[in-house]
Amino acid sequence: MPQVNGRFVPDMKSPRIADNEEPAAERACDFRPVDKGFTKEMALAEAERCMDCKKPLCVEGCPVNINIPKFIEKIREEDFGGALDIIREESMLPAICGRVCPQENQCEGKCVRGKKSEPVAIGQLERFVGDQPELASKPKMAPKNGKKVAVVGSGPSGITCAGELARNGFDVTVFEAFFTGGGVLVYGIPEFRLPKAVVKREIDGLEELGVKFEYNSVVGNITTADELFEKGFDAIYVATGAGLPKFLNVPGENLPNVFFANEYLTRVNLMKANNFPEYDTPTKHGKNVVVFGGGNVAMDAVRTAKRLGAERAIIAYRRTEDEMPARRAELHHAKAEGVEVMPLVSPLEFVAGEDGTVCAVKVQKMELGEPDESGRRRPVPIEGAIEEIPCDVVISAIGTNANPFAKKIGGKMELNKWGYIVADEETGQTTDPRIWAGGDIVTGAATVILAMGAGKKAAASITKAAAEGQI
């Protein structure tokens, strides 16, 4: 690598290494991963672009504060195991985060290279080493402290907290409602974005740390917080997510083949409905599919529909493409795969056909008015501008509400008026001093890495509470 006076000199002329993607026309026909990841040669070339800043703003942009310049330096040295060790000091899920984190708004969004050219492909480099777990050193484990913690939910927040606690000497049991671990990572994110084998690999790694998993265990139904304490648990971390769908509240929403995105994606991602009848779970393979929403979940749903044979797959959004909250990469991938974007429309009514199933949706055309509380311009109806779109499947992906099981878990946790758990922003501790909470059940629907950050903070707080004799 180039050096001046013993110090690394970045390659300031080379453009960012392009993503290693499958051809759009081919990948849209099946569930193969869209992005194949960097080769060794690609990773080394991209690592040469890092400026090794004295004040690395990329670290500030990372919700779990990974030492990004240091792990990239290890890649340049071809010490890939060392790079992974550095990442794992702060994050247990590099192969996952490298694939699904919105780096453009976080670490890469802060990258100094990005001010005059393109930022370093930090996410791709993280994934590159994350996909080589066999090179990592065994994690350092603190001596057992005799404390037991129950983690409710095995999504990104729950498993992050569980891993951190296990490394800190706790006896940890994760209670998961589904028959497998991963939460939204397995039921919400499609195989073409995040292969299930990658998630399983991370879960297996936690089990090697001593974390125990109890599946098909719905805390709030089979047991409560008080009963867990009676069984000898000293603390509880609640990470149930926010999986209750929001309704569109328009006529015909209850028609057959009108799905909520969580239900639709769960059927395909977790229950293999795409392989029916080889697997028992059915789902409608629509030819004309309309998805309402503009976030990553909407993109996942419409791209899944395309892979299930949709000849016309539409994203219908009440604002324009510029206001869509989805990652730009996801929107780009969707359009490349043949997804149509229909901006500035809002659903008015789902129309039933002769067989009683949905056959069309009436939409109200909109225009953008003044900004709302989020800072985005508010969509305003255009009087008399109504259109009917033929469809045989509709998917609603306009967001989620709090998981109602949060209330059923019990304890002395306070919930806000929307049903989310009230927890300290820095520690995750709730109004019950023995219960912590984090992730979407506290913040509402957010990103994987923010949920992980909450799990990490809670683990640190629980560790401190144990050391001080508070639990």
CSV table of N, CA, C and O in Angstrom, one decimal, residues 354-456:
chain,number,residue,atom,x,y,z
A,354,GLU,N,-66.5,-10.1,-9.3
A,354,GLU,CA,-67.7,-11.0,-9.3
A,354,GLU,C,-67.4,-12.2,-8.3
A,354,GLU,O,-68.4,-12.7,-7.7
A,355,ASP,N,-66.2,-12.6,-8.1
A,355,ASP,CA,-65.9,-13.7,-7.2
A,355,ASP,C,-65.7,-13.2,-5.7
A,355,ASP,O,-65.4,-14.0,-4.8
A,356,GLY,N,-65.9,-11.9,-5.5
A,356,GLY,CA,-65.8,-11.3,-4.1
A,356,GLY,C,-64.4,-10.9,-3.7
A,356,GLY,O,-64.2,-10.3,-2.7
A,357,THR,N,-63.3,-11.2,-4.6
A,357,THR,CA,-62.0,-10.8,-4.2
A,357,THR,C,-61.7,-9.4,-4.9
A,357,THR,O,-62.4,-9.0,-5.8
A,358,VAL,N,-60.6,-8.8,-4.4
A,358,VAL,CA,-60.3,-7.4,-4.9
A,358,VAL,C,-60.0,-7.5,-6.4
A,358,VAL,O,-59.3,-8.4,-6.9
A,359,CYS,N,-60.5,-6.6,-7.2
A,359,CYS,CA,-60.2,-6.5,-8.6
A,359,CYS,C,-59.7,-5.2,-9.1
A,359,CYS,O,-59.2,-5.0,-10.2
A,360,ALA,N,-59.8,-4.2,-8.2
A,360,ALA,CA,-59.4,-2.8,-8.6
A,360,ALA,C,-59.3,-2.0,-7.3
A,360,ALA,O,-59.8,-2.3,-6.3
A,361,VAL,N,-58.5,-0.9,-7.4
A,361,VAL,CA,-58.5,0.1,-6.3
A,361,VAL,C,-58.7,1.5,-6.9
A,361,VAL,O,-58.1,1.8,-8.0
A,362,LYS,N,-59.6,2.2,-6.3
A,362,LYS,CA,-59.7,3.6,-6.7
A,362,LYS,C,-58.8,4.5,-5.9
A,362,LYS,O,-58.7,4.3,-4.7
A,363,VAL,N,-58.1,5.4,-6.6
A,363,VAL,CA,-57.1,6.2,-5.9
A,363,VAL,C,-57.4,7.7,-6.2
A,363,VAL,O,-57.9,8.0,-7.2
A,364,GLN,N,-57.1,8.5,-5.2
A,364,GLN,CA,-57.2,9.9,-5.3
A,364,GLN,C,-55.9,10.5,-5.7
A,364,GLN,O,-54.9,10.3,-5.0
A,365,LYS,N,-55.8,11.3,-6.8
A,365,LYS,CA,-54.6,11.9,-7.2
A,365,LYS,C,-54.3,13.1,-6.2
A,365,LYS,O,-55.3,13.8,-5.8
A,366,MET,N,-53.0,13.3,-5.9
A,366,MET,CA,-52.6,14.3,-4.9
A,366,MET,C,-51.7,15.3,-5.6
A,366,MET,O,-51.1,15.1,-6.6
A,367,GLU,N,-51.5,16.4,-4.9
A,367,GLU,CA,-50.4,17.4,-5.1
A,367,GLU,C,-49.7,17.8,-3.8
A,367,GLU,O,-50.4,17.6,-2.8
A,368,LEU,N,-48.5,18.2,-3.9
A,368,LEU,CA,-47.8,18.6,-2.6
A,368,LEU,C,-48.1,20.0,-2.2
A,368,LEU,O,-48.0,20.9,-3.0
A,369,GLY,N,-48.5,20.1,-0.9
A,369,GLY,CA,-48.8,21.4,-0.3
A,369,GLY,C,-47.7,21.9,0.6
A,369,GLY,O,-46.5,21.6,0.3
A,370,GLU,N,-48.0,22.4,1.7
A,370,GLU,CA,-47.1,22.9,2.7
A,370,GLU,C,-46.5,21.8,3.5
A,370,GLU,O,-47.1,20.7,3.6
A,371,PRO,N,-45.2,21.9,4.0
A,371,PRO,CA,-44.6,20.9,4.8
A,371,PRO,C,-45.4,20.5,6.1
A,371,PRO,O,-46.1,21.4,6.7
A,372,ASP,N,-45.4,19.2,6.5
A,372,ASP,CA,-46.1,18.8,7.7
A,372,ASP,C,-45.1,18.7,8.8
A,372,ASP,O,-43.9,19.2,8.7
A,373,GLU,N,-45.4,18.1,10.0
A,373,GLU,CA,-44.6,18.1,11.1
A,373,GLU,C,-43.3,17.3,10.9
A,373,GLU,O,-42.3,17.6,11.6
A,374,SER,N,-43.2,16.5,9.9
A,374,SER,CA,-42.0,15.7,9.6
A,374,SER,C,-41.1,16.5,8.7
A,374,SER,O,-39.9,16.1,8.4
A,375,GLY,N,-41.5,17.7,8.2
A,375,GLY,CA,-40.7,18.5,7.3
A,375,GLY,C,-41.0,18.2,5.8
A,375,GLY,O,-40.5,18.9,5.0
A,376,ARG,N,-41.7,17.1,5.6
A,376,ARG,CA,-42.0,16.8,4.2
A,376,ARG,C,-43.3,17.5,3.8
A,376,ARG,O,-44.2,17.7,4.6
A,377,ARG,N,-43.4,17.9,2.5
A,377,ARG,CA,-44.6,18.6,2.0
A,377,ARG,C,-45.8,17.7,2.1
A,377,ARG,O,-45.8,16.5,1.7
A,378,ARG,N,-46.9,18.2,2.6
A,378,ARG,CA,-48.1,17.5,2.8
A,378,ARG,C,-48.8,17.2,1.5
A,378,ARG,O,-49.0,18.2,0.7
A,379,PRO,N,-49.3,16.0,1.3
A,379,PRO,CA,-50.0,15.7,0.1
A,379,PRO,C,-51.5,16.2,0.2
A,379,PRO,O,-52.1,16.0,1.2
A,380,VAL,N,-51.9,16.9,-0.8
A,380,VAL,CA,-53.3,17.5,-0.8
A,380,VAL,C,-54.1,17.0,-2.0
A,380,VAL,O,-53.6,16.9,-3.1
A,381,PRO,N,-55.3,16.5,-1.8
A,381,PRO,CA,-56.1,15.9,-2.9
A,381,PRO,C,-56.4,17.0,-4.0
A,381,PRO,O,-56.6,18.1,-3.7
A,382,ILE,N,-56.4,16.5,-5.2
A,382,ILE,CA,-56.8,17.3,-6.4
A,382,ILE,C,-58.3,17.0,-6.6
A,382,ILE,O,-58.6,15.9,-6.9
A,383,GLU,N,-59.1,18.0,-6.5
A,383,GLU,CA,-60.5,17.8,-6.5
A,383,GLU,C,-61.0,17.1,-7.9
A,383,GLU,O,-60.6,17.6,-9.0
A,384,GLY,N,-61.7,16.0,-7.8
A,384,GLY,CA,-62.2,15.3,-8.9
A,384,GLY,C,-61.2,14.4,-9.7
A,384,GLY,O,-61.6,13.8,-10.6
A,385,ALA,N,-60.0,14.4,-9.2
A,385,ALA,CA,-59.0,13.5,-9.9
A,385,ALA,C,-58.9,12.2,-9.2
A,385,ALA,O,-58.2,11.9,-8.3
A,386,ILE,N,-59.7,11.3,-9.8
A,386,ILE,CA,-59.8,9.9,-9.2
A,386,ILE,C,-59.5,8.9,-10.4
A,386,ILE,O,-60.0,9.1,-11.5
A,387,GLU,N,-58.8,7.9,-10.1
A,387,GLU,CA,-58.4,6.9,-11.1
A,387,GLU,C,-58.6,5.5,-10.5
A,387,GLU,O,-58.5,5.3,-9.3
A,388,GLU,N,-59.0,4.5,-11.3
A,388,GLU,CA,-59.2,3.2,-10.9
A,388,GLU,C,-58.1,2.3,-11.5
A,388,GLU,O,-57.9,2.3,-12.7
A,389,ILE,N,-57.4,1.6,-10.7
A,389,ILE,CA,-56.3,0.7,-11.1
A,389,ILE,C,-56.7,-0.8,-11.0
A,389,ILE,O,-57.0,-1.2,-9.9
A,390,PRO,N,-56.7,-1.5,-12.1
A,390,PRO,CA,-57.0,-3.0,-12.0
A,390,PRO,C,-55.9,-3.7,-11.2
A,390,PRO,O,-54.7,-3.4,-11.3
A,391,CYS,N,-56.3,-4.6,-10.3
A,391,CYS,CA,-55.4,-5.4,-9.5
A,391,CYS,C,-56.0,-6.6,-9.0
A,391,CYS,O,-57.3,-6.7,-8.9
A,392,ASP,N,-55.2,-7.6,-8.7
A,392,ASP,CA,-55.8,-8.8,-8.1
A,392,ASP,C,-55.1,-9.1,-6.7
A,392,ASP,O,-55.5,-10.0,-6.0
A,393,VAL,N,-54.1,-8.3,-6.4
A,393,VAL,CA,-53.5,-8.3,-5.0
A,393,VAL,C,-53.2,-6.9,-4.7
A,393,VAL,O,-52.6,-6.1,-5.5
A,394,VAL,N,-53.5,-6.5,-3.4
A,394,VAL,CA,-53.1,-5.2,-2.9
A,394,VAL,C,-52.4,-5.5,-1.6
A,394,VAL,O,-52.8,-6.4,-0.8
A,395,ILE,N,-51.3,-4.8,-1.3
A,395,ILE,CA,-50.5,-4.9,-0.1
A,395,ILE,C,-50.4,-3.5,0.5
A,395,ILE,O,-49.9,-2.6,-0.1
A,396,SER,N,-50.8,-3.5,1.8
A,396,SER,CA,-50.6,-2.2,2.6
A,396,SER,C,-49.3,-2.2,3.4
A,396,SER,O,-49.1,-3.1,4.2
A,397,ALA,N,-48.5,-1.3,3.1
A,397,ALA,CA,-47.2,-1.2,3.8
A,397,ALA,C,-47.0,0.3,4.2
A,397,ALA,O,-46.0,0.9,3.9
A,398,ILE,N,-47.9,0.7,5.0
A,398,ILE,CA,-47.9,2.2,5.5
A,398,ILE,C,-47.3,2.3,6.9
A,398,ILE,O,-47.4,3.4,7.4
A,399,GLY,N,-46.8,1.2,7.5
A,399,GLY,CA,-46.2,1.3,8.8
A,399,GLY,C,-46.9,0.4,9.8
A,399,GLY,O,-47.8,-0.4,9.5
A,400,THR,N,-46.4,0.5,11.0
A,400,THR,CA,-46.9,-0.4,12.1
A,400,THR,C,-47.2,0.3,13.3
A,400,THR,O,-46.7,1.5,13.5
A,401,ASN,N,-47.9,-0.3,14.2
A,401,ASN,CA,-48.2,0.2,15.6
A,401,ASN,C,-47.5,-0.7,16.6
A,401,ASN,O,-46.9,-1.8,16.3
A,402,ALA,N,-47.6,-0.3,17.9
A,402,ALA,CA,-46.9,-1.1,18.9
A,402,ALA,C,-47.5,-2.5,19.0
A,402,ALA,O,-48.7,-2.7,18.9
A,403,ASN,N,-46.6,-3.4,19.3
A,403,ASN,CA,-47.0,-4.8,19.6
A,403,ASN,C,-47.8,-4.9,20.8
A,403,ASN,O,-47.4,-4.5,21.9
A,404,PRO,N,-49.1,-5.4,20.7
A,404,PRO,CA,-50.0,-5.3,21.9
A,404,PRO,C,-49.5,-6.2,23.1
A,404,PRO,O,-50.0,-6.1,24.2
A,405,PHE,N,-48.6,-7.1,22.8
A,405,PHE,CA,-48.1,-8.0,23.8
A,405,PHE,C,-47.2,-7.3,24.9
A,405,PHE,O,-47.0,-7.8,26.0
A,406,ALA,N,-46.8,-6.1,24.5
A,406,ALA,CA,-46.0,-5.3,25.5
A,406,ALA,C,-46.8,-5.1,26.8
A,406,ALA,O,-46.3,-5.2,27.9
A,407,LYS,N,-48.1,-4.8,26.6
A,407,LYS,CA,-49.0,-4.6,27.8
A,407,LYS,C,-49.2,-5.9,28.6
A,407,LYS,O,-49.3,-5.8,29.8
A,408,LYS,N,-49.3,-7.0,27.8
A,408,LYS,CA,-49.6,-8.3,28.5
A,408,LYS,C,-48.4,-8.8,29.3
A,408,LYS,O,-48.6,-9.7,30.1
A,409,ILE,N,-47.2,-8.3,29.0
A,409,ILE,CA,-46.0,-8.9,29.7
A,409,ILE,C,-46.1,-8.6,31.1
A,409,ILE,O,-45.6,-9.3,32.0
A,410,GLY,N,-46.6,-7.4,31.5
A,410,GLY,CA,-46.8,-7.1,32.9
A,410,GLY,C,-45.7,-6.3,33.5
A,410,GLY,O,-44.9,-5.6,32.8
A,411,GLY,N,-45.5,-6.5,34.8
A,411,GLY,CA,-44.5,-5.7,35.5
A,411,GLY,C,-45.1,-4.3,35.7
A,411,GLY,O,-46.3,-4.1,35.6
A,412,LYS,N,-44.2,-3.4,36.1
A,412,LYS,CA,-44.6,-2.1,36.4
A,412,LYS,C,-44.2,-1.1,35.3
A,412,LYS,O,-44.0,0.1,35.5
A,413,MET,N,-44.1,-1.6,34.1
A,413,MET,CA,-43.7,-0.8,32.9
A,413,MET,C,-44.8,0.2,32.6
A,413,MET,O,-46.0,-0.2,32.5
A,414,GLU,N,-44.4,1.4,32.3
A,414,GLU,CA,-45.4,2.4,31.8
A,414,GLU,C,-45.4,2.4,30.3
A,414,GLU,O,-44.4,2.3,29.6
A,415,LEU,N,-46.6,2.4,29.7
A,415,LEU,CA,-46.7,2.5,28.3
A,415,LEU,C,-47.3,3.9,27.9
A,415,LEU,O,-48.0,4.5,28.7
A,416,ASN,N,-46.9,4.5,26.8
A,416,ASN,CA,-47.5,5.7,26.4
A,416,ASN,C,-48.8,5.5,25.7
A,416,ASN,O,-49.3,4.4,25.6
A,417,LYS,N,-49.5,6.6,25.3
A,417,LYS,CA,-50.8,6.5,24.8
A,417,LYS,C,-50.9,5.7,23.5
A,417,LYS,O,-52.0,5.3,23.1
A,418,TRP,N,-49.8,5.5,22.8
A,418,TRP,CA,-49.8,4.7,21.6
A,418,TRP,C,-49.5,3.2,21.9
A,418,TRP,O,-49.4,2.4,20.9
A,419,GLY,N,-49.2,2.9,23.1
A,419,GLY,CA,-48.9,1.5,23.5
A,419,GLY,C,-47.4,1.1,23.4
A,419,GLY,O,-47.1,0.0,23.6
A,420,TYR,N,-46.6,2.1,23.2
A,420,TYR,CA,-45.1,1.8,23.2
A,420,TYR,C,-44.6,1.9,24.7
A,420,TYR,O,-45.1,2.7,25.5
A,421,ILE,N,-43.5,1.2,25.0
A,421,ILE,CA,-43.0,1.2,26.3
A,421,ILE,C,-42.2,2.5,26.5
A,421,ILE,O,-41.4,2.9,25.7
A,422,VAL,N,-42.4,3.1,27.7
A,422,VAL,CA,-41.6,4.2,28.1
A,422,VAL,C,-40.3,3.8,28.7
A,422,VAL,O,-40.3,3.0,29.7
A,423,ALA,N,-39.2,4.2,28.1
A,423,ALA,CA,-37.8,3.7,28.5
A,423,ALA,C,-36.9,4.9,28.4
A,423,ALA,O,-37.0,5.7,27.5
A,424,ASP,N,-35.9,4.9,29.3
A,424,ASP,CA,-34.8,5.9,29.2
A,424,ASP,C,-34.0,5.8,27.9
A,424,ASP,O,-33.6,4.7,27.5
A,425,GLU,N,-33.8,6.9,27.3
A,425,GLU,CA,-33.2,6.9,26.0
A,425,GLU,C,-31.8,6.4,26.0
A,425,GLU,O,-31.3,5.8,25.1
A,426,GLU,N,-31.1,6.7,27.1
A,426,GLU,CA,-29.6,6.3,27.2
A,426,GLU,C,-29.4,4.9,27.8
A,426,GLU,O,-28.4,4.2,27.4
A,427,THR,N,-30.3,4.4,28.6
A,427,THR,CA,-30.1,3.2,29.3
A,427,THR,C,-31.1,2.1,28.9
A,427,THR,O,-30.8,0.9,29.1
A,428,GLY,N,-32.3,2.5,28.4
A,428,GLY,CA,-33.3,1.5,28.1
A,428,GLY,C,-34.1,1.1,29.3
A,428,GLY,O,-35.0,0.3,29.2
A,429,GLN,N,-33.8,1.6,30.5
A,429,GLN,CA,-34.5,1.1,31.7
A,429,GLN,C,-35.9,1.7,31.7
A,429,GLN,O,-36.1,2.9,31.4
A,430,THR,N,-36.9,0.9,32.1
A,430,THR,CA,-38.3,1.3,32.1
A,430,THR,C,-38.6,1.8,33.5
A,430,THR,O,-37.8,1.9,34.4
A,431,THR,N,-39.9,2.1,33.7
A,431,THR,CA,-40.3,2.5,35.0
A,431,THR,C,-40.3,1.4,36.0
A,431,THR,O,-40.5,1.6,37.2
A,432,ASP,N,-40.2,0.2,35.6
A,432,ASP,CA,-39.9,-1.0,36.5
A,432,ASP,C,-38.4,-1.2,36.5
A,432,ASP,O,-37.8,-1.5,35.5
A,433,PRO,N,-37.8,-1.0,37.7
A,433,PRO,CA,-36.3,-1.0,37.8
A,433,PRO,C,-35.7,-2.3,37.4
A,433,PRO,O,-34.5,-2.4,37.2
A,434,ARG,N,-36.5,-3.4,37.2
A,434,ARG,CA,-35.9,-4.7,36.8
A,434,ARG,C,-36.2,-5.0,35.4
A,434,ARG,O,-35.8,-6.1,34.9
A,435,ILE,N,-36.8,-4.1,34.6
A,435,ILE,CA,-37.1,-4.3,33.2
A,435,ILE,C,-36.6,-3.2,32.4
A,435,ILE,O,-36.7,-2.0,32.6
A,436,TRP,N,-35.9,-3.6,31.3
A,436,TRP,CA,-35.4,-2.7,30.3
A,436,TRP,C,-36.1,-3.0,29.0
A,436,TRP,O,-36.7,-4.1,28.8
A,437,ALA,N,-36.1,-2.1,28.1
A,437,ALA,CA,-36.8,-2.3,26.8
A,437,ALA,C,-36.1,-1.5,25.7
A,437,ALA,O,-35.4,-0.4,26.0
A,438,GLY,N,-36.2,-1.9,24.5
A,438,GLY,CA,-35.5,-1.2,23.4
A,438,GLY,C,-36.0,-1.7,22.0
A,438,GLY,O,-36.7,-2.7,21.9
A,439,GLY,N,-35.5,-1.0,21.0
A,439,GLY,CA,-35.9,-1.3,19.6
A,439,GLY,C,-37.3,-0.7,19.3
A,439,GLY,O,-37.7,0.3,19.9
A,440,ASP,N,-38.0,-1.3,18.3
A,440,ASP,CA,-39.2,-0.7,17.8
A,440,ASP,C,-40.3,-0.6,18.8
A,440,ASP,O,-41.2,0.3,18.7
A,441,ILE,N,-40.3,-1.4,19.9
A,441,ILE,CA,-41.4,-1.3,20.9
A,441,ILE,C,-41.2,-0.1,21.7
A,441,ILE,O,-42.1,0.3,22.5
A,442,VAL,N,-40.1,0.6,21.6
A,442,VAL,CA,-39.9,1.9,22.3
A,442,VAL,C,-39.9,3.0,21.4
A,442,VAL,O,-40.6,4.1,21.6
A,443,THR,N,-39.2,2.9,20.2
A,443,THR,CA,-39.1,4.0,19.3
A,443,THR,C,-40.1,4.1,18.2
A,443,THR,O,-40.3,5.1,17.5
A,444,GLY,N,-40.9,3.0,18.0
A,444,GLY,CA,-41.7,2.8,16.8
A,444,GLY,C,-40.7,2.3,15.7
A,444,GLY,O,-39.5,2.1,15.9
A,445,ALA,N,-41.3,1.9,14.6
A,445,ALA,CA,-40.5,1.3,13.5
A,445,ALA,C,-39.3,2.1,13.1
A,445,ALA,O,-39.4,3.3,12.8
A,446,ALA,N,-38.2,1.5,13.2
A,446,ALA,CA,-36.9,2.2,12.8
A,446,ALA,C,-36.0,1.2,12.1
A,446,ALA,O,-36.5,0.2,11.5
A,447,THR,N,-34.7,1.4,12.2
A,447,THR,CA,-33.8,0.6,11.4
A,447,THR,C,-33.2,-0.5,12.3
A,447,THR,O,-33.2,-0.5,13.5
A,448,VAL,N,-32.6,-1.5,11.6
A,448,VAL,CA,-31.9,-2.6,12.3
A,448,VAL,C,-30.8,-2.1,13.2
A,448,VAL,O,-30.7,-2.5,14.4
A,449,ILE,N,-30.0,-1.2,12.7
A,449,ILE,CA,-28.8,-0.8,13.5
A,449,ILE,C,-29.3,0.1,14.7
A,449,ILE,O,-28.6,0.0,15.7
A,450,LEU,N,-30.3,0.8,14.6
A,450,LEU,CA,-30.8,1.6,15.7
A,450,LEU,C,-31.3,0.7,16.8
A,450,LEU,O,-31.1,0.9,18.0
A,451,ALA,N,-32.0,-0.4,16.4
A,451,ALA,CA,-32.5,-1.4,17.4
A,451,ALA,C,-31.3,-2.1,18.0
A,451,ALA,O,-31.3,-2.3,19.3
A,452,MET,N,-30.3,-2.3,17.3
A,452,MET,CA,-29.1,-2.9,17.8
A,452,MET,C,-28.4,-2.0,18.9
A,452,MET,O,-28.0,-2.4,19.9
A,453,GLY,N,-28.4,-0.7,18.5
A,453,GLY,CA,-27.8,0.3,19.4
A,453,GLY,C,-28.5,0.3,20.7
A,453,GLY,O,-27.9,0.4,21.8
A,454,ALA,N,-29.9,0.2,20.7
A,454,ALA,CA,-30.7,0.2,21.9
A,454,ALA,C,-30.4,-1.1,22.8
A,454,ALA,O,-30.2,-1.0,24.0
A,455,GLY,N,-30.2,-2.2,22.1
A,455,GLY,CA,-29.9,-3.5,22.8
A,455,GLY,C,-28.5,-3.4,23.5
A,455,GLY,O,-28.3,-3.8,24.6
A,456,LYS,N,-27.6,-2.7,22.8
A,456,LYS,CA,-26.2,-2.6,23.3
A,456,LYS,C,-26.2,-1.7,24.6
A,456,LYS,O,-25.6,-2.0,25.6
